[in-house]
PDB file of C-alpha atoms and ligand atoms in Angstrom:
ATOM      1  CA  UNK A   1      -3.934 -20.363  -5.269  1.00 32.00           C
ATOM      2  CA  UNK A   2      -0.290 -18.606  -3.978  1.00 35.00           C
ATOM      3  CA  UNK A   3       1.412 -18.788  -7.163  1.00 36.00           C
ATOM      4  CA  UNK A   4       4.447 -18.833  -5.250  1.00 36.00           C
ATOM      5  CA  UNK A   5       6.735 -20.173  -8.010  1.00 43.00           C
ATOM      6  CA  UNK A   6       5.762 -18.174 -10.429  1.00 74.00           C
ATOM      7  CA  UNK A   7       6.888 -14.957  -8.518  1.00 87.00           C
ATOM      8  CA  UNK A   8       9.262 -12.963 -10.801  1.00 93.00           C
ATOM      9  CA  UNK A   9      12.526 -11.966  -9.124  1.00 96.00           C
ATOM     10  CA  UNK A  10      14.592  -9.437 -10.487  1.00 98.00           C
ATOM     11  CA  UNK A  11      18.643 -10.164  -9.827  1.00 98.00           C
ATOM     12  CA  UNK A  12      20.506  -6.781 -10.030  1.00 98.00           C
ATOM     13  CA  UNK A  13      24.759  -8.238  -9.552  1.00 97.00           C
ATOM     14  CA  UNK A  14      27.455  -7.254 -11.922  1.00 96.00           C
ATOM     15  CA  UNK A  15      29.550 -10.222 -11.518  1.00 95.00           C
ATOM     16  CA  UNK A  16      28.088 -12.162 -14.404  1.00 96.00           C
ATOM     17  CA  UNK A  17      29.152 -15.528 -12.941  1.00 96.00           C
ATOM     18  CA  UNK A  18      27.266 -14.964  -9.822  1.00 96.00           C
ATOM     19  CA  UNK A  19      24.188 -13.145 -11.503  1.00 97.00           C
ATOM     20  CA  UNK A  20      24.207 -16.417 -13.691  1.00 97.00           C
ATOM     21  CA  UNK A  21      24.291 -19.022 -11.088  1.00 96.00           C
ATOM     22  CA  UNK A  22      21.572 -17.097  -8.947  1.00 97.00           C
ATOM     23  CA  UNK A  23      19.598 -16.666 -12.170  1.00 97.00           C
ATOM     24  CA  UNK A  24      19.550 -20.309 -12.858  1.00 97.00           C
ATOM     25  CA  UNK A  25      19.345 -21.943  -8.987  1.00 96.00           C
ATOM     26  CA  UNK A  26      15.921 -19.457  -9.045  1.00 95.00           C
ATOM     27  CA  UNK A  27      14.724 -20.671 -12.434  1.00 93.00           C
ATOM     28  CA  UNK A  28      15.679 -24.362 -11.439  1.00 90.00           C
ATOM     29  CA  UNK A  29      13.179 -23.527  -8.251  1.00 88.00           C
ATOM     30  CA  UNK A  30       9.958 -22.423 -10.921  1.00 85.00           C
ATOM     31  CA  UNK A  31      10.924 -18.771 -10.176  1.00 90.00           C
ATOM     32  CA  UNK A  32      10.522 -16.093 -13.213  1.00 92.00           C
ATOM     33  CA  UNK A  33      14.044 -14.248 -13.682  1.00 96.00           C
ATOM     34  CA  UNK A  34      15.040 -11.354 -15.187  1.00 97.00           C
ATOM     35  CA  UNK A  35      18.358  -9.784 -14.294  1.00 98.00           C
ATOM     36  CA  UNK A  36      20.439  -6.304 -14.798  1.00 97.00           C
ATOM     37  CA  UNK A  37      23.770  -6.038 -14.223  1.00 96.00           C
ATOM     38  CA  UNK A  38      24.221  -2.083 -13.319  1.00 96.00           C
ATOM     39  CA  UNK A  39      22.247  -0.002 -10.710  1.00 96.00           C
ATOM     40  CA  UNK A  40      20.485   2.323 -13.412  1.00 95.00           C
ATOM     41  CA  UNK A  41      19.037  -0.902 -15.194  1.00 96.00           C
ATOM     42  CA  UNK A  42      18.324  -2.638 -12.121  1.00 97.00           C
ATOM     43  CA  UNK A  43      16.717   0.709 -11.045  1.00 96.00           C
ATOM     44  CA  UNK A  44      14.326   0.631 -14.260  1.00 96.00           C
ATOM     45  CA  UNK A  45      14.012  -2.744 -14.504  1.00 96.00           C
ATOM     46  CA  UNK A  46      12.662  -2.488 -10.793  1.00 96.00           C
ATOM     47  CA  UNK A  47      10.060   0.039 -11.896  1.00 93.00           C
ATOM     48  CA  UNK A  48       9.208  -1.157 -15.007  1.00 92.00           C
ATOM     49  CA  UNK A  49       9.156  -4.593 -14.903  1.00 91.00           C
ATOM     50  CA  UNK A  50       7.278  -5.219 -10.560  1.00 89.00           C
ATOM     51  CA  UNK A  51       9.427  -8.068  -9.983  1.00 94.00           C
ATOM     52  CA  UNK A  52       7.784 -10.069  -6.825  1.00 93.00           C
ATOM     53  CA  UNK A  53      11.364  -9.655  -4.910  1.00 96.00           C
ATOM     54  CA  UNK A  54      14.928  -8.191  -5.918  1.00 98.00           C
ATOM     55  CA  UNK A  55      17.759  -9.619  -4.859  1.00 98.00           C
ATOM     56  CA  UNK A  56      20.318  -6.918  -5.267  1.00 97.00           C
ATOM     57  CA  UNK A  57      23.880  -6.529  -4.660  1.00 96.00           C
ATOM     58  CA  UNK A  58      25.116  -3.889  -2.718  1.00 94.00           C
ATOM     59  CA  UNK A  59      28.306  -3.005  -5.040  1.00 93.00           C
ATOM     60  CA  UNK A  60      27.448  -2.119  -8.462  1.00 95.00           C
ATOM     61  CA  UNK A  61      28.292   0.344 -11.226  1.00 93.00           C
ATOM     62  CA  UNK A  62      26.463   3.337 -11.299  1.00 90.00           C
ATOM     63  CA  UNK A  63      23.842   3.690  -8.534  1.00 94.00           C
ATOM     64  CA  UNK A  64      24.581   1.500  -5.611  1.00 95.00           C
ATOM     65  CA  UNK A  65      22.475  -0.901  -4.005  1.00 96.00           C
ATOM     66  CA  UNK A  66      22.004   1.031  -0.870  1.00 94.00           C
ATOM     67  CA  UNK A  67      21.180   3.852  -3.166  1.00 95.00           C
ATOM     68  CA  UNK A  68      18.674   2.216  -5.525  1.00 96.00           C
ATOM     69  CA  UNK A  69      16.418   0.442  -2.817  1.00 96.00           C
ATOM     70  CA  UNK A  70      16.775   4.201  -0.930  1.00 95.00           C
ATOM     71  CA  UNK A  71      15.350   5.610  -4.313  1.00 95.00           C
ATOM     72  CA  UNK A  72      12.817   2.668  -4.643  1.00 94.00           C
ATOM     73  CA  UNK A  73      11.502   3.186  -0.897  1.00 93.00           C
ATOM     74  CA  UNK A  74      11.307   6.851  -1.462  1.00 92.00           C
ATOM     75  CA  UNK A  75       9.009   6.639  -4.059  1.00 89.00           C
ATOM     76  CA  UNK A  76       6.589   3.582  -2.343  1.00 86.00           C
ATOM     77  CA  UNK A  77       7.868   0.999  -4.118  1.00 90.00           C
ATOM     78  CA  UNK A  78       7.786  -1.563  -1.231  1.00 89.00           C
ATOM     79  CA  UNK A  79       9.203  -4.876  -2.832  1.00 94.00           C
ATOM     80  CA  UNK A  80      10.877  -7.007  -0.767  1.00 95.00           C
ATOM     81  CA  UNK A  81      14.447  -6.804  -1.457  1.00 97.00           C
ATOM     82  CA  UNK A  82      17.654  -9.131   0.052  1.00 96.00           C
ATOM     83  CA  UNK A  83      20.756  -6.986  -0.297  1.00 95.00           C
ATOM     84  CA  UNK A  84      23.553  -9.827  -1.239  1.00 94.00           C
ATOM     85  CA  UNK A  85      26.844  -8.049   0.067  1.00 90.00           C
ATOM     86  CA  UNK A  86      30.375  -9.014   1.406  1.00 86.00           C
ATOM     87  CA  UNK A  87      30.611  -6.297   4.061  1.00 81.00           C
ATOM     88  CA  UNK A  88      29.716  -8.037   7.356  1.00 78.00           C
ATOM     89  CA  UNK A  89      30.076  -5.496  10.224  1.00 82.00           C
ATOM     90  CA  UNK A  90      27.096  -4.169  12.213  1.00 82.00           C
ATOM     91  CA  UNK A  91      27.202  -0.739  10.297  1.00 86.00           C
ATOM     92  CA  UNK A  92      26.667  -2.615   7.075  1.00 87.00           C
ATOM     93  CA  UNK A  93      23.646  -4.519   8.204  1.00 84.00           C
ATOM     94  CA  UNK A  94      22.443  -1.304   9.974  1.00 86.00           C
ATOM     95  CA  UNK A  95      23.057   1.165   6.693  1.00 89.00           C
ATOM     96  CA  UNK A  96      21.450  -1.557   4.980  1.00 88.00           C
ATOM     97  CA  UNK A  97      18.123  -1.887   6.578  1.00 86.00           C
ATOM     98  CA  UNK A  98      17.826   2.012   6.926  1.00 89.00           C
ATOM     99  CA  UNK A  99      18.128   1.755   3.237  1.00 91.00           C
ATOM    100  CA  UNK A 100      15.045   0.154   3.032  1.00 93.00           C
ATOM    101  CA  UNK A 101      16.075  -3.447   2.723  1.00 94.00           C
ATOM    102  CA  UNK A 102      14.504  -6.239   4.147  1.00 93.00           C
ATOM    103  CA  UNK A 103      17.045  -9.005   4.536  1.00 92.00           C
ATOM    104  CA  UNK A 104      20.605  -8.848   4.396  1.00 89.00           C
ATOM    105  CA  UNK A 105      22.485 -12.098   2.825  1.00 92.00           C
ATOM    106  CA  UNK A 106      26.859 -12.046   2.869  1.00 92.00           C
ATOM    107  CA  UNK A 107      28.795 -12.963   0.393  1.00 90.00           C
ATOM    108  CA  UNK A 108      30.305 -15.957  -0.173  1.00 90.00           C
ATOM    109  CA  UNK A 109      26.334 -17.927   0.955  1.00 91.00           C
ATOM    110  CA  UNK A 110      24.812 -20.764   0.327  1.00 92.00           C
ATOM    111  CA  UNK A 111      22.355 -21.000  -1.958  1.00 93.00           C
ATOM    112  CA  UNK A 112      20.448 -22.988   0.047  1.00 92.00           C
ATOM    113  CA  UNK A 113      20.325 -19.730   2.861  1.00 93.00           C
ATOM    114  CA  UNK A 114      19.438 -17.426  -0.072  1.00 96.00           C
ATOM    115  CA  UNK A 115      16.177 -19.511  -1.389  1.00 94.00           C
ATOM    116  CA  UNK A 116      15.127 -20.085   2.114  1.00 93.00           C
ATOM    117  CA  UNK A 117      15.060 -16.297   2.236  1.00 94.00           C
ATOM    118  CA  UNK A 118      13.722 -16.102  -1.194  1.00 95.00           C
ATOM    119  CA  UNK A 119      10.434 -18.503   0.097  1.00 91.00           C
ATOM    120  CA  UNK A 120      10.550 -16.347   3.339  1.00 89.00           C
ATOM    121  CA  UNK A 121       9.901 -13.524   1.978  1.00 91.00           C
ATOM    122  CA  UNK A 122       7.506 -14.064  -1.087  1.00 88.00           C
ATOM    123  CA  UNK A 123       5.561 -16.125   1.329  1.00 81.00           C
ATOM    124  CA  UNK A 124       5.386 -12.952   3.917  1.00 77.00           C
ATOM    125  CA  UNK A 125       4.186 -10.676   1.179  1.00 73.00           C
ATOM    126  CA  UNK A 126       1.551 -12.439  -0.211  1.00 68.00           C
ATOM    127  CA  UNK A 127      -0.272 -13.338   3.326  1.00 65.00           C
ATOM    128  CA  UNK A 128       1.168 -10.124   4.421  1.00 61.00           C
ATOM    129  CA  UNK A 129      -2.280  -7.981   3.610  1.00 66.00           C
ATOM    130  CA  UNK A 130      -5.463  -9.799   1.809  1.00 71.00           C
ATOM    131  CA  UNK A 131      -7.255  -6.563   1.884  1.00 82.00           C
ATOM    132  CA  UNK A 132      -4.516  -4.939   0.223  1.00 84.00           C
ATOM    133  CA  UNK A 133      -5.374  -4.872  -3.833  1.00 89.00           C
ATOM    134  CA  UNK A 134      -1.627  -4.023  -6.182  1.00 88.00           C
ATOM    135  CA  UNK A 135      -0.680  -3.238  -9.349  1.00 90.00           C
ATOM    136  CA  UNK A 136       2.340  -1.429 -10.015  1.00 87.00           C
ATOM    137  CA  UNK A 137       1.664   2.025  -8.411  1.00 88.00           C
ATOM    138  CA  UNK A 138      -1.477   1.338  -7.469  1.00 93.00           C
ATOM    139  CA  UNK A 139      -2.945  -0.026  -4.791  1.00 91.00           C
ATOM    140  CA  UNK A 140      -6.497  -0.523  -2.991  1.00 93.00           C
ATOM    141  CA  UNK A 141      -7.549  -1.521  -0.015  1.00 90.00           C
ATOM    142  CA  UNK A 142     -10.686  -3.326   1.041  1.00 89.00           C
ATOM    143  CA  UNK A 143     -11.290  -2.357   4.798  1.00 85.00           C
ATOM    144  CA  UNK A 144     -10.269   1.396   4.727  1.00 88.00           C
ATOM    145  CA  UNK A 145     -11.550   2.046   1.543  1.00 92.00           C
ATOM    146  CA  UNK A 146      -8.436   3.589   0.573  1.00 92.00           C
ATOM    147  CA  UNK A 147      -6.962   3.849  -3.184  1.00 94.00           C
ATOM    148  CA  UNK A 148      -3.532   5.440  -3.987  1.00 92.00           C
ATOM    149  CA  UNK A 149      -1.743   5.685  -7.322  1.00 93.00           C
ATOM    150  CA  UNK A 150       2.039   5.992  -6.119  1.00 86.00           C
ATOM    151  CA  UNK A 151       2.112   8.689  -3.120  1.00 83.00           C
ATOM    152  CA  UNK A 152      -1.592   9.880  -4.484  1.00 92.00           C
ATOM    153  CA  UNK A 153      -4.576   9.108  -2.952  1.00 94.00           C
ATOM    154  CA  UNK A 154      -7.509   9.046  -5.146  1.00 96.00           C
ATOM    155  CA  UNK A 155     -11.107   9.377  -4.228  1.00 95.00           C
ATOM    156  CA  UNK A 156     -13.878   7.382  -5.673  1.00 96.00           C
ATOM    157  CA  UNK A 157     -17.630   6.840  -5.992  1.00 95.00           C
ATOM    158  CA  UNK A 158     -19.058   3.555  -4.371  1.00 94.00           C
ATOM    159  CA  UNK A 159     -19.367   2.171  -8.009  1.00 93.00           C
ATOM    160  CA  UNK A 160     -16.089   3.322  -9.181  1.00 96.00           C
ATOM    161  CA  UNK A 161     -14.745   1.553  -6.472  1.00 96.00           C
ATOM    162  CA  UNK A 162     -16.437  -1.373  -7.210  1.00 95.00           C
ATOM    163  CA  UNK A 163     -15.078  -2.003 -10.502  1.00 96.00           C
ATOM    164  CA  UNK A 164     -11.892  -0.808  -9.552  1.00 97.00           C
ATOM    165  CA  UNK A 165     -11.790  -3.803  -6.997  1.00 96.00           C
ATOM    166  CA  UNK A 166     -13.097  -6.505  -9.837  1.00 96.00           C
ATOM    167  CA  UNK A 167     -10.232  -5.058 -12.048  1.00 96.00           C
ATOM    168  CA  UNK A 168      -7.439  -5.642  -9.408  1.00 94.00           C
ATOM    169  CA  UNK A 169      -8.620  -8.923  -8.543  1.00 92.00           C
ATOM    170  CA  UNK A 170      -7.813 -10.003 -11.975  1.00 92.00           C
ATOM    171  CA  UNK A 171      -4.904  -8.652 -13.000  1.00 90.00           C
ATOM    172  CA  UNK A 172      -4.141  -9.229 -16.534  1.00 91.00           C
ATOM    173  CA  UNK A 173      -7.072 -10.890 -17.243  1.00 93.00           C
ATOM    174  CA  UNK A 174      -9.426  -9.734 -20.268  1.00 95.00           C
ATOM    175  CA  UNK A 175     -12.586  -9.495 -18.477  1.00 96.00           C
ATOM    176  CA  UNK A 176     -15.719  -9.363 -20.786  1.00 95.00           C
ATOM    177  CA  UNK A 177     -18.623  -6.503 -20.399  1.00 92.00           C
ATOM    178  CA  UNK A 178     -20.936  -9.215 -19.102  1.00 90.00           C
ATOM    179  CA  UNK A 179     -18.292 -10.410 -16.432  1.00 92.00           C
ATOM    180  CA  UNK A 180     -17.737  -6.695 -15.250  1.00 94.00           C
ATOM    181  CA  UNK A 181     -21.474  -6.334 -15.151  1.00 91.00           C
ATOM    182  CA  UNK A 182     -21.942  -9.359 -13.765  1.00 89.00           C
ATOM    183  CA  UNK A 183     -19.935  -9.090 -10.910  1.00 91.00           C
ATOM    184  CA  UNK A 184     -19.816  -5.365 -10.550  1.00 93.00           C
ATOM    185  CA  UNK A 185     -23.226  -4.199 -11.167  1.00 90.00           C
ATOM    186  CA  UNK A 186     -25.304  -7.488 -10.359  1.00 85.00           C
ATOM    187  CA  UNK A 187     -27.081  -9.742 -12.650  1.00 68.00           C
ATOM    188  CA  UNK A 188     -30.387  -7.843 -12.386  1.00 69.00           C
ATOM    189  CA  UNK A 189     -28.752  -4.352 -14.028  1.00 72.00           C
ATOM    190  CA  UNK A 190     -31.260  -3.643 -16.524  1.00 73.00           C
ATOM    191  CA  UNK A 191     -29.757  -0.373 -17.528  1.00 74.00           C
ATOM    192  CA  UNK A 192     -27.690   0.527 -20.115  1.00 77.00           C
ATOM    193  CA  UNK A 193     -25.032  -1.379 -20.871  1.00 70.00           C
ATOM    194  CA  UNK A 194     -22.599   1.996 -21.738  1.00 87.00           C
ATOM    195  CA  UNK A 195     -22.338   2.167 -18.139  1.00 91.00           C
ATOM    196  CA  UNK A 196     -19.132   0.423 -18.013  1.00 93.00           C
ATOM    197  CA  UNK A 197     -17.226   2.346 -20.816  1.00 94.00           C
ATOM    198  CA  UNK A 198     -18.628   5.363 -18.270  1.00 94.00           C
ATOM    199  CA  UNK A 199     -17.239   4.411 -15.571  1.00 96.00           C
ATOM    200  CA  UNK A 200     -14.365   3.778 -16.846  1.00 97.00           C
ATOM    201  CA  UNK A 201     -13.770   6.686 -18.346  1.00 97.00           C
ATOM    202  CA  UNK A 202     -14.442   8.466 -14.751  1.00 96.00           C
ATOM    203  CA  UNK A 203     -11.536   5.925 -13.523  1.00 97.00           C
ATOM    204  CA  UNK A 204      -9.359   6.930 -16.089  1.00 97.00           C
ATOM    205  CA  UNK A 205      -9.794  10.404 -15.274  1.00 97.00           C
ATOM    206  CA  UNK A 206      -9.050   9.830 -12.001  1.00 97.00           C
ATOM    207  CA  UNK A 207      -6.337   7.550 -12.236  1.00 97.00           C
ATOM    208  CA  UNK A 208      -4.848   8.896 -14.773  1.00 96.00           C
ATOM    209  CA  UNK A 209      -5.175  12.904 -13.342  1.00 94.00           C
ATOM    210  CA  UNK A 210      -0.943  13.397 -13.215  1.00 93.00           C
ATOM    211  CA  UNK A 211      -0.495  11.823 -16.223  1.00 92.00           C
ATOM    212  CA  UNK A 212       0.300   8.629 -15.266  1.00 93.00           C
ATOM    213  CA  UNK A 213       0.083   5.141 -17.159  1.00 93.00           C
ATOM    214  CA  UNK A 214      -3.021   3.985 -18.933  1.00 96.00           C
ATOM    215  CA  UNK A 215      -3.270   0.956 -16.487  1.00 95.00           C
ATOM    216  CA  UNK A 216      -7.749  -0.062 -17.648  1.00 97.00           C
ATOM    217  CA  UNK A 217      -6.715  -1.038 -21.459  1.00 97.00           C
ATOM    218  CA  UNK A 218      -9.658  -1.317 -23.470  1.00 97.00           C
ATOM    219  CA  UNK A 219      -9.878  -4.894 -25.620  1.00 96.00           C
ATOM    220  CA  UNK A 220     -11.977  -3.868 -28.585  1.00 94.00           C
ATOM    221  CA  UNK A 221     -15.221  -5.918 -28.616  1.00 92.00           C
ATOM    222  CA  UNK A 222     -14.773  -7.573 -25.648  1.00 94.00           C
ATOM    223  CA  UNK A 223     -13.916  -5.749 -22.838  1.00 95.00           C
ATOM    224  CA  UNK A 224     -11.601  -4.440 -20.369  1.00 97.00           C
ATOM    225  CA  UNK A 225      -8.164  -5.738 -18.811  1.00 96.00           C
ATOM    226  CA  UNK A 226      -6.109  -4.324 -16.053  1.00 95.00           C
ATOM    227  CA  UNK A 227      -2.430  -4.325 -17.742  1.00 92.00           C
ATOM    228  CA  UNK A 228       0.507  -1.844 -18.442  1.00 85.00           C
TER     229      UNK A 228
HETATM  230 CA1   CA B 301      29.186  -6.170  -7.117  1.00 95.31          CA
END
């Protein structure tokens, strides 16, 4: 099932009366909302937090909007984002799209316009690819084969790239050593059962090669989940 309205969208506005009324028209719709009211928390909370969509205004302290989904594009993160702005010329919309964003809303809108754009959008990205496995920086997909961890690509076994696929189809999900074997290595897998905890240590190695986050968390006597 599209969880649709339980999408998280991040809100990055400094006017604290409109940040508030947008936070609560998308919360009123089922939506999940955080919301940061300067450019460098909006910028980290982006990162940090994957919001499903960011709807982010253009004027702010610190970085500016056009700045911060520039920074966000520049390093792959390809959320959808609807730049909320008063400047209505065709240079704004123009600067705003090479920027990176992907719809442009002016200020004063309805709210109406701005959920409609909301749905729009969520809806786009989640039929956009099905073969396209995500989870924060990292991302799979199921016809080329192909496995990145931000601008990284990252090769893998035929097995490792099995259970890389199981993981990423359940996201956050504790998924128990006979689940992963299950599903990963078949039901007839008479070996031994320490193949799991191998492979993922040969994930780990490779996923984790620049340093990056532990994303395969080990649940003590249970199993494995894919979470930050
Ligand atoms: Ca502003």
């Amino acid at each position: 099932m599209a969880k649709k309205n339980t999408a998280h969208i991040l809100v990055i506005e400094d006017e604290a009366k409109l940040a508030q009324f947008i936070e609560l028209e998308l919360k009123y719709e089922g939506y999940q909302v955080s919301v940061a009211s300067d450019g460098l928390a909006g910028l980290t909370a982006a990162r940090e937090s994957e919001p499903n969509l960011i709807v982010l205004d253009w004027m702010l302290p610190g970085i500016s909007g056009l700045e911060l989904c520039r920074r966000l594009r520049t390093t792959g993160n390809m959320v959808p984002v609807i730049l909320l702005t008063a400047k209505d010329d065709v240079k704004s919309r123009v600067a705003g799209l090479d920027a990176g964003a992907d719809d442009y809303v002016v200020k004063p809108f309805s709210v109406e316009e701005l959920l409609a754009r909301v749905r729009a959008h969520l809806r786009r990205t989640q039929e956009e690819d099905p073969e396209l496995l995500q989870f924060g920086d990292l991302s799979l997909n199921r016809s080329t084969r192909e496995i990145f961890r931000g601008d990284r690509a990252i090769e893998l076994t035929a097995k490792e790239f099995d259970l890389l696929e199981y993981l990423l189809s359940h996201p956050r999900q504790v998924l128990t050593r006979d689940q992963i074997l299950e599903n990963v290595w078949g039901y007839d897998f008479m070996g031994d059962s320490n193949i799991i905890e191998v492979y993922v240590r040969y994930l780990r190695l490779k996923l984790e090669a620049n340093q990056e986050k532990r994303l395969i968390q080990t649940v003590r006597g249970v199993g494995y989940v894919l979470r930050d």
